[in-house]
Amino acid sequence: MEYDSKLMTLTERQKACLDAMGIDVWLPKAALAVENVEQETASAVVDDVAPGKPVAIAEVQPQAEHVTSNADVSALGWEALQTRVAECRLCELHKTRTQTVFGVGNRDADWLIIGEAPGADEDRQGEPFVGRAGQLLNAMLQALGLAREDVYIANILKCRPPQNRDPKAEEVAHCMPWLQRQIQLIQPKVILALGRIAAQNLLQTNTSLGRLRGRLHYIDMTPTPVIVTYHPAYLLRSPLEKRKSWEDLLLAKKTLESAAS
Ligand code: URA
């Protein structure tokens, strides 16, 4: 793999981040050491409804129209959009979530990072990618010279699926307009899709992640290039793939730089 000459002037912090990604910039031909990273285990689901306990009253209360509709999303500004998402009850996931996870970061960012759905940590804290996968994502960004605050981070789903199961098609269909509006508002210069679920749902395809990597994609007629890479949770389980992920990140960086020049 070819390395960008700029990598020769890395800060100690960036070197540490590249190290966390398994990228050895000093000895590019050296064999990768096999990292002994524990498998990321799904967190236990917090079931706060005791057996036999009556079902939450909210389920039978009349609902305002906006909690069961995402019409007119294209006219919403940030604050209205965030409120609508927080109140959303379009799918079953609102019954098991602690809170919605809207997205975080720079609303004028060049980079939009899109993951799959909140996990247990994100559901608890209300922010995407705050668990172990998030720590690796931060390291990946820092290796590129980006702080977490420089980019915008969101997910395909705003609510955690129970036991971190894959999102259902109907959940994605209900949730996608929120993300589409975020994309319209941010107008990023590049979108990085993390993992198969994010990539396939964004690009409306069943093509495997392996075949989606390494090239530019476009969502419908939008001008923003989408680059697909591995999900950080997968990279924690399969650290040898970090090298390929780094290639994807460099492709995204190069794409952004050539769009700017
Ligand atoms: N995995 C995701 O896809 N998104 C998160 O926010 C956290 C973990």
CSV table of N, CA and C in Angstrom, one decimal, residues 85-168:
chain,number,residue,atom,x,y,z
A,85,VAL,N,-37.7,14.2,16.0
A,85,VAL,CA,-37.1,12.9,16.2
A,85,VAL,C,-37.2,12.4,17.6
A,86,ALA,N,-37.0,13.3,18.5
A,86,ALA,CA,-37.2,13.0,20.0
A,86,ALA,C,-38.6,12.5,20.3
A,87,GLU,N,-39.6,13.0,19.6
A,87,GLU,CA,-41.0,12.6,19.9
A,87,GLU,C,-41.5,11.5,19.0
A,88,CYS,N,-40.6,11.0,18.1
A,88,CYS,CA,-41.1,10.0,17.1
A,88,CYS,C,-41.5,8.7,17.7
A,89,ARG,N,-42.7,8.3,17.2
A,89,ARG,CA,-43.2,6.9,17.6
A,89,ARG,C,-43.7,6.2,16.4
A,90,LEU,N,-42.9,6.4,15.3
A,90,LEU,CA,-43.3,5.8,14.0
A,90,LEU,C,-43.2,4.3,14.0
A,91,CYS,N,-42.3,3.8,14.7
A,91,CYS,CA,-42.1,2.3,14.8
A,91,CYS,C,-42.0,1.8,16.2
A,92,GLU,N,-41.9,0.5,16.3
A,92,GLU,CA,-42.0,-0.2,17.6
A,92,GLU,C,-40.8,0.2,18.5
A,93,LEU,N,-39.7,0.7,17.9
A,93,LEU,CA,-38.5,0.9,18.7
A,93,LEU,C,-38.6,2.0,19.8
A,94,HIS,N,-39.7,2.8,19.6
A,94,HIS,CA,-39.8,3.9,20.6
A,94,HIS,C,-40.2,3.3,22.0
A,95,LYS,N,-40.8,2.0,21.9
A,95,LYS,CA,-41.2,1.4,23.2
A,95,LYS,C,-40.0,0.9,24.0
A,96,THR,N,-38.9,0.6,23.4
A,96,THR,CA,-37.8,0.0,24.1
A,96,THR,C,-36.6,0.9,24.3
A,97,ARG,N,-36.7,2.1,23.6
A,97,ARG,CA,-35.5,3.0,23.7
A,97,ARG,C,-35.5,3.7,25.0
A,98,THR,N,-34.3,4.1,25.5
A,98,THR,CA,-34.2,5.0,26.6
A,98,THR,C,-34.5,6.4,26.1
A,99,GLN,N,-33.8,6.7,24.9
A,99,GLN,CA,-34.0,8.0,24.3
A,99,GLN,C,-33.6,7.9,22.8
A,100,THR,N,-33.9,8.8,22.0
A,100,THR,CA,-33.5,8.8,20.6
A,100,THR,C,-32.0,9.3,20.6
A,101,VAL,N,-31.3,8.9,19.5
A,101,VAL,CA,-29.9,9.3,19.3
A,101,VAL,C,-29.9,10.0,18.0
A,102,PHE,N,-29.9,11.3,18.1
A,102,PHE,CA,-30.2,12.2,16.9
A,102,PHE,C,-29.0,12.2,16.0
A,103,GLY,N,-27.8,12.4,16.6
A,103,GLY,CA,-26.6,12.7,15.8
A,103,GLY,C,-25.8,13.8,16.6
A,104,VAL,N,-24.5,13.9,16.2
A,104,VAL,CA,-23.7,14.8,17.0
A,104,VAL,C,-22.6,15.3,16.1
A,105,GLY,N,-22.1,16.5,16.4
A,105,GLY,CA,-21.0,17.1,15.7
A,105,GLY,C,-21.2,18.4,15.0
A,106,ASN,N,-20.3,18.7,14.0
A,106,ASN,CA,-20.3,19.9,13.3
A,106,ASN,C,-21.4,19.9,12.2
A,107,ARG,N,-22.4,20.8,12.4
A,107,ARG,CA,-23.5,20.8,11.4
A,107,ARG,C,-23.1,21.4,10.0
A,108,ASP,N,-21.8,22.0,10.0
A,108,ASP,CA,-21.3,22.4,8.7
A,108,ASP,C,-20.1,21.5,8.3
A,109,ALA,N,-20.1,20.3,8.7
A,109,ALA,CA,-19.0,19.5,8.5
A,109,ALA,C,-18.8,19.1,7.0
A,110,ASP,N,-17.6,18.9,6.6
A,110,ASP,CA,-17.3,18.3,5.3
A,110,ASP,C,-17.6,16.8,5.3
A,111,TRP,N,-17.3,16.2,6.5
A,111,TRP,CA,-17.4,14.7,6.6
A,111,TRP,C,-18.7,14.4,7.4
A,112,LEU,N,-19.5,13.5,6.8
A,112,LEU,CA,-20.6,12.9,7.5
A,112,LEU,C,-20.4,11.4,7.6
A,113,ILE,N,-20.4,11.0,8.9
A,113,ILE,CA,-20.1,9.5,9.2
A,113,ILE,C,-21.4,8.9,9.5
A,114,ILE,N,-21.8,7.8,8.9
A,114,ILE,CA,-23.1,7.2,9.1
A,114,ILE,C,-22.9,5.7,9.5
A,115,GLY,N,-23.4,5.4,10.7
A,115,GLY,CA,-23.3,4.1,11.3
A,115,GLY,C,-24.7,3.4,11.1
A,116,GLU,N,-24.8,2.3,11.9
A,116,GLU,CA,-26.1,1.5,11.8
A,116,GLU,C,-27.2,2.0,12.7
A,117,ALA,N,-26.9,1.8,14.0
A,117,ALA,CA,-28.0,2.1,15.0
A,117,ALA,C,-27.3,2.3,16.3
A,118,PRO,N,-28.0,3.0,17.2
A,118,PRO,CA,-27.4,3.0,18.6
A,118,PRO,C,-27.3,1.7,19.2
A,119,GLY,N,-26.3,1.5,20.0
A,119,GLY,CA,-26.2,0.3,20.9
A,119,GLY,C,-26.6,0.7,22.3
A,120,ALA,N,-26.2,-0.1,23.3
A,120,ALA,CA,-26.6,0.1,24.6
A,120,ALA,C,-26.0,1.4,25.2
A,121,ASP,N,-24.8,1.7,24.9
A,121,ASP,CA,-24.1,2.9,25.5
A,121,ASP,C,-24.7,4.1,24.9
A,122,GLU,N,-25.0,4.1,23.6
A,122,GLU,CA,-25.5,5.2,22.8
A,122,GLU,C,-27.0,5.5,23.3
A,123,ASP,N,-27.7,4.4,23.5
A,123,ASP,CA,-29.1,4.5,24.0
A,123,ASP,C,-29.1,5.2,25.4
A,124,ARG,N,-28.2,4.9,26.2
A,124,ARG,CA,-28.1,5.4,27.5
A,124,ARG,C,-27.6,6.9,27.5
A,125,GLN,N,-26.7,7.2,26.6
A,125,GLN,CA,-26.1,8.6,26.6
A,125,GLN,C,-26.7,9.5,25.6
A,126,GLY,N,-27.4,9.0,24.7
A,126,GLY,CA,-28.1,9.8,23.7
A,126,GLY,C,-27.2,10.4,22.6
A,127,GLU,N,-26.0,9.7,22.5
A,127,GLU,CA,-25.0,10.2,21.5
A,127,GLU,C,-24.5,9.0,20.7
A,128,PRO,N,-24.3,9.1,19.4
A,128,PRO,CA,-23.8,8.0,18.6
A,128,PRO,C,-22.3,7.7,18.9
A,129,PHE,N,-22.0,6.4,18.7
A,129,PHE,CA,-20.6,6.0,18.8
A,129,PHE,C,-19.9,6.5,20.1
A,130,VAL,N,-20.4,6.1,21.2
A,130,VAL,CA,-19.7,6.5,22.5
A,130,VAL,C,-19.1,5.3,23.2
A,131,GLY,N,-19.4,4.1,22.6
A,131,GLY,CA,-18.9,2.8,23.2
A,131,GLY,C,-17.5,2.5,22.7
A,132,ARG,N,-17.2,1.2,22.7
A,132,ARG,CA,-15.8,0.8,22.3
A,132,ARG,C,-15.7,1.0,20.8
A,133,ALA,N,-16.7,0.8,20.0
A,133,ALA,CA,-16.6,1.0,18.6
A,133,ALA,C,-16.4,2.5,18.3
A,134,GLY,N,-17.0,3.3,19.2
A,134,GLY,CA,-16.9,4.8,19.0
A,134,GLY,C,-15.4,5.2,19.3
A,135,GLN,N,-14.8,4.6,20.3
A,135,GLN,CA,-13.4,4.9,20.6
A,135,GLN,C,-12.5,4.6,19.4
A,136,LEU,N,-12.8,3.5,18.8
A,136,LEU,CA,-12.0,3.2,17.6
A,136,LEU,C,-12.3,4.2,16.4
A,137,LEU,N,-13.6,4.5,16.3
A,137,LEU,CA,-13.9,5.5,15.3
A,137,LEU,C,-13.2,6.8,15.5
A,138,ASN,N,-13.1,7.2,16.8
A,138,ASN,CA,-12.4,8.5,17.1
A,138,ASN,C,-10.9,8.3,16.7
A,139,ALA,N,-10.3,7.2,17.0
A,139,ALA,CA,-8.9,6.9,16.6
A,139,ALA,C,-8.8,7.0,15.1
A,140,MET,N,-9.7,6.4,14.4
A,140,MET,CA,-9.7,6.5,12.9
A,140,MET,C,-9.7,7.9,12.4
A,141,LEU,N,-10.6,8.7,13.0
A,141,LEU,CA,-10.7,10.1,12.6
A,141,LEU,C,-9.4,10.9,12.9
A,142,GLN,N,-8.9,10.6,14.1
A,142,GLN,CA,-7.7,11.3,14.5
A,142,GLN,C,-6.5,10.9,13.6
A,143,ALA,N,-6.5,9.7,13.1
A,143,ALA,CA,-5.4,9.3,12.2
A,143,ALA,C,-5.5,10.1,10.9
A,144,LEU,N,-6.7,10.6,10.6
A,144,LEU,CA,-6.9,11.4,9.4
A,144,LEU,C,-6.6,12.9,9.7
A,145,GLY,N,-6.3,13.2,11.0
A,145,GLY,CA,-6.2,14.6,11.4
A,145,GLY,C,-7.4,15.3,11.7
A,146,LEU,N,-8.5,14.5,12.0
A,146,LEU,CA,-9.8,15.1,12.3
A,146,LEU,C,-10.2,14.8,13.7
A,147,ALA,N,-10.8,15.8,14.4
A,147,ALA,CA,-11.3,15.6,15.7
A,147,ALA,C,-12.8,15.1,15.5
A,148,ARG,N,-13.3,14.4,16.5
A,148,ARG,CA,-14.7,14.0,16.5
A,148,ARG,C,-15.6,15.2,16.2
A,149,GLU,N,-15.2,16.4,16.8
A,149,GLU,CA,-16.0,17.6,16.7
A,149,GLU,C,-16.0,18.2,15.3
A,150,ASP,N,-15.0,17.8,14.5
A,150,ASP,CA,-15.0,18.3,13.1
A,150,ASP,C,-16.0,17.7,12.2
A,151,VAL,N,-16.4,16.5,12.5
A,151,VAL,CA,-17.3,15.8,11.6
A,151,VAL,C,-18.7,15.7,12.2
A,152,TYR,N,-19.6,15.2,11.4
A,152,TYR,CA,-21.0,15.0,11.9
A,152,TYR,C,-21.2,13.5,11.9
A,153,ILE,N,-21.7,12.9,13.0
A,153,ILE,CA,-21.9,11.5,13.1
A,153,ILE,C,-23.4,11.2,13.4
A,154,ALA,N,-23.9,10.3,12.6
A,154,ALA,CA,-25.3,9.9,12.7
A,154,ALA,C,-25.4,8.4,12.4
A,155,ASN,N,-26.6,7.9,12.5
A,155,ASN,CA,-26.9,6.5,12.3
A,155,ASN,C,-28.1,6.4,11.3
A,156,ILE,N,-28.2,5.2,10.7
A,156,ILE,CA,-29.4,4.9,9.9
A,156,ILE,C,-30.7,5.0,10.8
A,157,LEU,N,-30.6,4.3,12.0
A,157,LEU,CA,-31.7,4.4,12.9
A,157,LEU,C,-31.4,5.3,14.1
A,158,LYS,N,-32.4,6.0,14.5
A,158,LYS,CA,-32.2,6.9,15.7
A,158,LYS,C,-32.5,6.2,17.0
A,159,CYS,N,-33.1,5.0,17.0
A,159,CYS,CA,-33.4,4.2,18.2
A,159,CYS,C,-32.7,2.9,18.2
A,160,ARG,N,-32.3,2.4,19.4
A,160,ARG,CA,-31.6,1.2,19.5
A,160,ARG,C,-32.6,0.0,19.3
A,161,PRO,N,-32.2,-0.9,18.4
A,161,PRO,CA,-33.0,-2.1,18.2
A,161,PRO,C,-32.7,-3.1,19.4
A,162,PRO,N,-33.7,-3.7,20.0
A,162,PRO,CA,-33.5,-4.6,21.1
A,162,PRO,C,-32.4,-5.6,20.8
A,163,GLN,N,-31.5,-5.9,21.8
A,163,GLN,CA,-30.4,-6.8,21.7
A,163,GLN,C,-29.5,-6.5,20.5
A,164,ASN,N,-29.5,-5.3,20.0
A,164,ASN,CA,-28.7,-4.9,18.9
A,164,ASN,C,-28.9,-5.7,17.6
A,165,ARG,N,-30.2,-6.2,17.5
A,165,ARG,CA,-30.5,-6.9,16.2
A,165,ARG,C,-30.4,-6.0,15.0
A,166,ASP,N,-30.4,-6.6,13.8
A,166,ASP,CA,-30.3,-5.8,12.6
A,166,ASP,C,-31.6,-5.0,12.5
A,167,PRO,N,-31.5,-3.8,12.0
A,167,PRO,CA,-32.7,-3.0,11.7
A,167,PRO,C,-33.7,-3.7,10.8
A,168,LYS,N,-35.0,-3.5,11.0
A,168,LYS,CA,-36.0,-4.1,10.1
A,168,LYS,C,-36.2,-3.1,9.0
